[in-house]
């Protein structure tokens, strides 16, 4: 008996009440899209999505599904008629194919009308297997754990199960504008949002000639990594040089970063509204650097009442690094590069900036028109399936 189907478990989705149908439809759509190149069919019912493997090797299909958010677990399953006789034969066959000597059976009886309860089914099936094959039961450390799920339509048998990404289906929760710097943190933050069902559109502030175009290559490699989880991503590059030069001309050094960040947020919010996203997100983590103290965050955020998400706000750097390594962006992020934040780094940045001072320094130059000029010079790059697709 061949395990020729994958059974996708929804996890957190099952708690979603009225939204459940929409969640499942979104996940089914995402599963179908991500399995397009395999040419496999997927169907859903109330509790699961099923992928019909035909004769395909399950491994690459499972690997692909592990990049789809909203999936809790993926089991490789065989299916038989929902009768005791069929279940006994199927269990024996599956265990023989697995080749282990010891086994444990777990039965879940979803069809409560079935005359035997789960314990009764377990005993009947296990007795049959013991009588007809060379096996022993081991409840603690079996070679093979066989899960049998008895539903109305069929019984599903599974010995292999893998964890999925969890979270929500991508696109279900909306779209945000992600500030992508080329550092370690922001790609990890972008991934955290995607896993939670949020599509990201990225913005990068570039300050040529102070920052090199190598940053863009770096960002493209990061986008290619993130494409595993969101098949198409837009990156918009904003020309930030003039704003940055004006800041360094008019603002005392300790306040430069604070004012620069206030400008970034103004621009990001303007872009978010233009692109109709629901929030701006950053890779900030509280306490990590001068601009990420609670005092700084408050003064920076004062420029807007638009929502700002910081998915990594309480993460330690070491945990962010571990996540970046797992995501595959770490080695790209640590390539040497100049960022607009590092290039003009003040020796003593203000860790507890005052709003009054910010407002005073900002009154010294016409930042509004610089912001408009910056917004007019946006360049767009689209990334799909690991490749750049269009330039607007
Ligand atoms: P990262 O590793 O993502 O660069 P970081 O620890 O270097 O983070 P900062 O440089 O202080 O932290 O930046 C904090 C956040 O501000 C970044 O995570 C990113 O979201 C945003 N940011 C900083 N610089 C830029 C930039 N040039 N373009 C777009 N966003 C930026
Ligand atoms: Mg940075």
Coordinates of C-alpha atoms and ligand atoms in Angstrom, one line a residue:
X1 CA 0.0 0.0 0.0
X2 CA 1.6 3.2 -1.2
X3 CA 1.4 6.5 0.7
X4 CA 0.4 8.5 -2.3
X5 CA -1.1 11.6 -0.7
X6 CA 0.0 14.4 1.4
X7 CA -2.4 15.6 4.1
X8 CA -1.9 19.2 5.1
X9 CA -3.0 20.2 8.7
X10 CA -4.1 23.8 9.3
X11 CA -3.2 24.3 12.9
X12 CA -4.1 27.7 14.1
X13 CA -6.6 28.1 11.2
X14 CA -8.9 25.6 12.8
X15 CA -9.8 28.2 15.5
X16 CA -10.9 30.9 13.0
X17 CA -14.7 30.4 13.2
X18 CA -16.4 32.3 10.4
X19 CA -13.1 33.2 8.7
X20 CA -12.3 29.5 8.3
X21 CA -13.6 29.1 4.8
X22 CA -11.7 32.2 3.6
X23 CA -8.5 30.9 5.3
X24 CA -8.8 27.5 3.7
X25 CA -9.5 29.0 0.3
X26 CA -6.5 31.3 0.6
X27 CA -4.2 28.4 1.7
X28 CA -5.5 26.2 -1.1
X29 CA -4.8 28.8 -3.6
X30 CA -1.2 29.3 -2.2
X31 CA -0.6 25.5 -2.1
X32 CA -1.7 25.2 -5.7
X33 CA 0.4 28.1 -6.8
X34 CA 3.5 26.8 -5.1
X35 CA 3.0 23.3 -6.5
X36 CA 2.4 24.5 -10.0
X37 CA 5.8 23.3 -11.3
X38 CA 5.1 19.8 -9.9
X39 CA 1.8 19.6 -11.8
X40 CA 0.1 18.1 -8.8
X41 CA -3.6 18.4 -7.9
X42 CA -4.7 19.7 -4.5
X43 CA -8.1 19.6 -2.9
X44 CA -9.5 20.8 0.4
X45 CA -12.2 19.8 2.8
X46 CA -13.2 21.3 6.2
X47 CA -10.2 20.0 8.0
X48 CA -7.4 19.4 5.6
X49 CA -5.9 20.0 2.2
X50 CA -4.9 16.9 0.3
X51 CA -2.2 16.8 -2.4
X52 CA -2.3 13.8 -4.8
X53 CA 1.2 12.7 -5.4
X54 CA 0.5 10.2 -8.2
X55 CA 4.0 8.8 -8.6
X56 CA 6.0 11.9 -7.6
X57 CA 8.7 11.7 -5.1
X58 CA 7.2 13.2 -1.9
X59 CA 10.4 14.8 -0.6
X60 CA 10.7 17.9 -2.9
X61 CA 7.0 18.4 -2.7
X62 CA 7.1 18.4 1.1
X63 CA 10.2 20.7 1.0
X64 CA 8.2 23.2 -1.1
X65 CA 5.2 23.0 1.2
X66 CA 7.4 23.8 4.2
X67 CA 7.8 27.2 2.7
X68 CA 4.0 27.9 2.6
X69 CA 2.7 29.8 5.6
X70 CA -0.4 28.6 7.3
X71 CA 0.6 24.9 7.2
X72 CA 1.1 23.4 10.6
X73 CA 2.0 19.8 9.7
X74 CA 2.3 17.7 6.5
X75 CA 1.7 14.0 6.7
X76 CA 2.4 11.4 4.0
X77 CA -0.7 9.3 3.9
X78 CA -2.2 6.2 2.4
X79 CA -6.0 5.8 2.3
X80 CA -8.3 2.8 2.7
X81 CA -12.0 2.0 3.1
X82 CA -13.4 3.0 6.5
X83 CA -14.1 -0.6 7.5
X84 CA -12.3 -2.6 10.2
X85 CA -11.3 -5.3 7.6
X86 CA -9.8 -2.7 5.3
X87 CA -8.0 -1.0 8.1
X88 CA -6.4 -4.2 9.4
X89 CA -5.1 -5.1 5.9
X90 CA -3.9 -1.5 5.2
X91 CA -2.1 -1.2 8.6
X92 CA -0.3 -4.5 8.0
X93 CA 0.7 -3.5 4.5
X94 CA 1.9 0.0 5.6
X95 CA 4.0 -1.4 8.5
X96 CA 5.5 -4.1 6.3
X97 CA 6.5 -1.4 3.8
X98 CA 8.1 0.7 6.6
X99 CA 10.2 -2.3 7.5
X100 CA 10.6 -1.6 11.3
X101 CA 10.3 -4.4 13.8
X102 CA 8.4 -2.6 16.5
X103 CA 5.3 -0.4 16.1
X104 CA 2.8 1.7 17.9
X105 CA -0.7 2.5 16.5
X106 CA -2.5 5.7 17.4
X107 CA -6.1 5.8 16.2
X108 CA -8.2 8.9 16.0
X109 CA -11.9 8.2 15.4
X110 CA -13.5 11.3 13.7
X111 CA -16.5 9.3 12.6
X112 CA -18.2 8.8 16.0
X113 CA -20.8 6.5 14.5
X114 CA -18.2 3.7 14.0
X115 CA -19.2 0.8 16.3
X116 CA -15.8 0.5 18.0
X117 CA -14.1 3.3 19.8
X118 CA -10.5 4.3 19.2
X119 CA -9.1 1.9 21.8
X120 CA -11.2 -0.9 20.4
X121 CA -10.0 -0.2 16.8
X122 CA -6.3 0.0 18.1
X123 CA -6.6 -3.4 19.8
X124 CA -8.3 -5.1 16.8
X125 CA -5.8 -3.7 14.2
X126 CA -2.7 -4.3 16.4
X127 CA -3.8 -8.0 17.1
X128 CA -4.2 -8.5 13.4
X129 CA -0.8 -7.1 12.6
X130 CA 0.9 -9.2 15.3
X131 CA -0.9 -12.4 14.0
X132 CA 0.1 -11.8 10.4
X133 CA 3.5 -10.3 10.5
X134 CA 6.9 -10.4 12.3
X135 CA 6.3 -7.4 14.6
X136 CA 6.2 -6.4 18.3
X137 CA 4.5 -3.6 20.0
X138 CA 6.6 -0.9 21.7
X139 CA 4.6 1.9 23.1
X140 CA 7.6 4.0 24.1
X141 CA 10.2 3.9 21.4
X142 CA 8.7 2.1 18.4
X143 CA 10.5 1.9 15.0
X144 CA 7.3 2.9 13.4
X145 CA 4.5 5.1 14.7
X146 CA 1.3 4.5 12.7
X147 CA -1.4 7.2 12.9
X148 CA -4.8 6.1 11.7
X149 CA -7.5 8.7 11.3
X150 CA -10.9 7.3 10.7
X151 CA -13.2 9.6 8.9
X152 CA -16.6 9.0 7.3
X153 CA -15.3 8.8 3.8
X154 CA -12.0 6.8 4.5
X155 CA -9.3 5.9 6.9
X156 CA -6.0 7.7 6.5
X157 CA -2.8 6.0 7.6
X158 CA 0.4 7.8 8.1
X159 CA 3.9 7.1 9.5
X160 CA 5.6 10.3 8.5
X161 CA 4.8 13.8 9.4
X162 CA 6.8 17.0 9.1
X163 CA 6.3 20.4 10.7
X164 CA 5.3 23.3 8.4
X165 CA 5.9 27.0 8.9
X166 CA 2.7 27.6 10.9
X167 CA 1.2 31.0 10.9
X168 CA -1.4 32.2 8.4
X169 CA -1.8 31.9 4.7
X170 CA 0.1 34.6 2.9
X171 CA -2.1 37.5 1.8
X172 CA -4.8 36.7 4.3
X173 CA -3.9 39.5 6.7
X174 CA -3.1 42.3 4.2
X175 CA 0.0 44.0 2.9
X176 CA 2.6 46.2 4.6
X177 CA 5.5 48.4 3.5
X178 CA 8.7 46.9 4.8
X179 CA 11.9 49.0 5.3
X180 CA 14.7 46.8 3.9
X181 CA 18.2 48.0 4.8
X182 CA 20.5 45.3 3.6
X183 CA 21.4 44.5 7.3
X184 CA 20.7 41.3 9.2
X185 CA 17.5 42.3 10.9
X186 CA 15.1 43.6 8.2
X187 CA 14.9 40.4 6.1
X188 CA 14.2 38.4 9.3
X189 CA 11.4 40.9 10.1
X190 CA 10.1 40.6 6.6
X191 CA 9.9 36.8 6.9
X192 CA 8.2 37.0 10.3
X193 CA 5.5 39.1 8.7
X194 CA 5.1 36.7 5.8
X195 CA 4.8 33.8 8.1
X196 CA 2.0 35.6 9.8
X197 CA 0.1 35.9 6.5
X198 CA 1.2 39.5 5.7
X199 CA 2.4 40.3 2.2
X200 CA 5.4 42.7 2.1
X201 CA 6.4 45.4 -0.3
X202 CA 9.9 46.6 0.3
X203 CA 11.4 50.1 0.4
X204 CA 15.1 51.0 0.5
X205 CA 16.7 54.4 1.1
X206 CA 19.8 54.7 -1.1
X207 CA 22.3 57.5 -0.7
X208 CA 24.6 57.3 -3.8
X209 CA 27.4 58.1 -4.2
X210 CA 27.9 57.7 -0.4
X211 CA 26.4 54.2 -0.6
X212 CA 27.4 52.0 -3.6
X213 CA 25.1 50.2 -6.0
X214 CA 26.4 47.0 -4.6
X215 CA 23.7 47.4 -1.9
X216 CA 21.1 46.9 -4.6
X217 CA 22.7 43.6 -5.7
X218 CA 22.7 42.6 -2.1
X219 CA 19.0 43.5 -1.7
X220 CA 18.2 41.5 -4.9
X221 CA 19.9 38.4 -3.4
X222 CA 17.8 38.9 -0.2
X223 CA 14.6 39.2 -2.2
X224 CA 15.5 36.0 -4.1
X225 CA 15.7 34.3 -0.7
X226 CA 12.4 35.8 0.5
X227 CA 10.8 34.7 -2.8
X228 CA 10.7 31.2 -1.4
X229 CA 8.0 32.4 1.0
X230 CA 6.4 35.2 -1.1
X231 CA 6.6 34.3 -4.8
X232 CA 6.6 37.9 -5.9
X233 CA 8.0 40.9 -4.1
X234 CA 8.3 44.6 -5.1
X235 CA 11.3 46.6 -4.0
X236 CA 11.2 50.4 -4.3
X237 CA 14.4 52.4 -4.1
X238 CA 14.2 56.0 -2.9
X239 CA 16.9 58.5 -3.6
X240 CA 17.8 59.7 -0.1
X241 CA 21.1 61.5 -0.7
X242 CA 19.8 65.1 -0.8
X243 CA 17.8 64.6 2.4
X244 CA 20.7 63.2 4.1
X245 CA 23.0 66.0 3.0
X246 CA 20.5 68.6 4.2
X247 CA 20.4 66.8 7.6
X248 CA 24.1 66.9 8.0
X249 CA 24.2 70.5 7.0
X250 CA 21.5 71.7 9.4
X251 CA 21.3 69.3 12.3
X252 CA 23.9 68.9 15.1
X253 CA 25.6 65.6 14.9
X254 CA 24.0 63.8 17.9
X255 CA 20.6 64.4 16.4
X256 CA 21.3 63.4 12.8
X257 CA 20.2 59.8 13.1
X258 CA 17.0 60.7 14.9
X259 CA 16.1 63.3 12.2
X260 CA 17.1 60.9 9.5
X261 CA 14.8 58.3 10.9
X262 CA 11.9 60.8 11.2
X263 CA 12.4 61.5 7.5
X264 CA 12.5 57.8 6.6
X265 CA 9.2 57.3 8.4
X266 CA 7.6 60.3 6.7
X267 CA 8.7 58.8 3.3
X268 CA 7.7 55.3 4.2
X269 CA 4.2 56.4 5.3
X270 CA 3.8 58.4 2.1
X271 CA 4.8 55.3 0.0
X272 CA 2.6 53.1 2.1
X273 CA -0.4 55.3 1.5
X274 CA 0.4 55.5 -2.2
X275 CA 0.8 51.7 -2.4
X276 CA -2.3 51.1 -0.3
X277 CA -0.5 49.0 2.3
X278 CA -1.9 48.9 5.9
X279 CA 1.3 49.6 7.9
X280 CA 5.0 50.3 7.8
X281 CA 7.4 47.7 9.2
X282 CA 11.0 47.8 10.3
X283 CA 13.7 45.4 11.6
X284 CA 14.1 47.4 14.8
X285 CA 14.7 45.7 18.1
X286 CA 14.4 47.7 21.3
X287 CA 17.7 48.7 22.8
X288 CA 19.8 47.5 19.9
X289 CA 21.3 50.8 18.9
X290 CA 20.8 54.5 19.9
X291 CA 17.9 55.0 17.5
X292 CA 16.1 52.0 19.0
X293 CA 15.7 53.2 22.6
X294 CA 12.1 53.7 23.7
X295 CA 12.7 57.4 23.9
X296 CA 14.0 57.5 20.3
X297 CA 11.2 55.3 19.0
X298 CA 8.7 57.7 20.6
X299 CA 10.3 60.8 19.1
X300 CA 10.7 59.1 15.7
X301 CA 7.1 57.9 15.6
X302 CA 5.8 61.3 16.5
X303 CA 5.8 62.1 12.7
X304 CA 2.9 59.9 12.0
X305 CA -0.2 58.2 13.4
X306 CA 0.1 55.5 10.7
X307 CA 0.7 52.0 12.2
X308 CA 4.4 51.0 12.5
X309 CA 5.1 47.3 13.1
X310 CA 8.4 46.0 14.6
X311 CA 8.2 42.3 14.5
X312 CA 11.6 41.9 16.1
X313 CA 11.1 44.5 18.8
X314 CA 11.9 42.1 21.7
X315 CA 14.3 39.7 20.0
X316 CA 17.9 39.3 21.0
X317 CA 20.5 39.8 18.3
X318 CA 21.7 36.2 18.7
X319 CA 18.2 34.9 18.1
X320 CA 17.8 37.2 15.0
X321 CA 21.2 36.0 13.7
X322 CA 20.1 32.3 14.1
X323 CA 16.9 33.1 12.3
X324 CA 18.8 34.9 9.5
X325 CA 21.0 31.8 9.1
X326 CA 18.0 29.5 8.8
X327 CA 16.4 31.8 6.3
X328 CA 19.6 31.9 4.2
X329 CA 19.9 35.7 4.3
X330 CA 22.7 35.9 6.9
X331 CA 25.6 35.4 4.6
X332 CA 24.2 38.0 2.2
X333 CA 23.5 40.5 4.9
X334 CA 27.0 40.3 6.4
X335 CA 28.7 41.2 3.0
X336 CA 30.4 44.5 3.6
X337 CA 28.4 47.5 2.4
X338 CA 27.8 51.1 3.3
X339 CA 24.3 51.9 4.5
X340 CA 23.1 55.5 4.8
X341 CA 22.9 54.8 8.6
X342 CA 26.6 53.7 8.9
X343 CA 28.1 56.2 6.5
X344 CA 27.2 59.3 8.5
X345 CA 27.3 57.6 11.8
X346 CA 27.6 60.2 14.6
X347 CA 30.3 59.6 17.2
X348 CA 27.8 60.2 20.0
X349 CA 24.2 59.7 18.8
X350 CA 21.5 61.0 21.2
X351 CA 19.9 58.1 22.9
X352 CA 17.2 60.2 24.6
X353 CA 16.3 62.8 22.0
X354 CA 13.8 65.5 22.8
X355 CA 10.9 66.3 20.5
X356 CA 11.2 70.0 20.8
X357 CA 14.8 69.9 19.7
X358 CA 13.8 67.7 16.7
X359 CA 11.1 70.2 15.7
X360 CA 13.6 73.1 16.0
X361 CA 16.3 71.4 13.9
X362 CA 13.7 70.4 11.3
X363 CA 12.5 74.0 11.0
X364 CA 16.0 75.0 9.7
X365 CA 15.4 73.5 6.3
X366 CA 12.6 72.9 3.8
X367 CA 12.4 69.1 4.2
X368 CA 8.9 69.0 2.7
X369 CA 10.1 69.8 -0.8
X370 CA 13.1 67.4 -0.4
X371 CA 10.6 64.7 0.5
X372 CA 8.5 65.4 -2.5
X373 CA 11.6 65.3 -4.7
X374 CA 12.6 62.0 -3.2
X375 CA 9.2 60.5 -3.8
X376 CA 9.3 61.6 -7.4
X377 CA 12.5 59.7 -8.0
X378 CA 11.4 56.2 -6.8
X379 CA 12.7 53.3 -8.8
X380 CA 10.8 50.0 -8.7
X381 CA 12.2 46.5 -9.1
X382 CA 10.0 43.4 -9.1
X383 CA 11.2 40.0 -8.0
X384 CA 9.4 36.8 -8.8
X385 CA 10.5 33.2 -8.2
X386 CA 14.0 34.4 -7.4
X387 CA 14.4 36.6 -10.5
X388 CA 14.0 40.2 -11.4
X389 CA 11.0 40.6 -13.7
X390 CA 10.2 44.2 -14.6
X391 CA 11.6 47.6 -14.0
X392 CA 9.1 50.5 -14.0
Ligands
LIG1 P1 19.3 45.8 9.8 O1 20.0 44.7 10.1 O2 18.0 45.4 9.1 O3 20.0 46.8 8.9 P2 20.1 47.3 12.0 O4 20.4 46.6 13.2 O5 21.3 47.6 11.1 O6 19.0 46.6 11.1 P3 19.3 50.1 11.8 O7 20.4 50.3 10.7 O8 19.3 50.9 12.9 O9 19.4 48.6 12.4 O10 17.9 50.1 11.1 C1 16.8 49.7 11.7 C2 15.7 49.5 10.7 O11 15.5 50.6 9.9 C3 16.1 48.4 9.7 O12 15.9 47.1 10.2 C4 15.3 48.8 8.6 O13 13.9 48.3 8.7 C5 15.3 50.3 8.6 N1 16.4 50.8 7.8 C6 17.6 51.3 8.1 N2 18.3 51.7 7.1 C7 17.5 51.6 6.0 C8 17.6 51.8 4.6 N3 18.8 52.3 4.1 N4 16.6 51.5 3.8 C9 15.5 51.0 4.3 N5 15.3 50.7 5.6 C10 16.3 51.0 6.4
LIG2 MG1 21.0 48.6 9.2

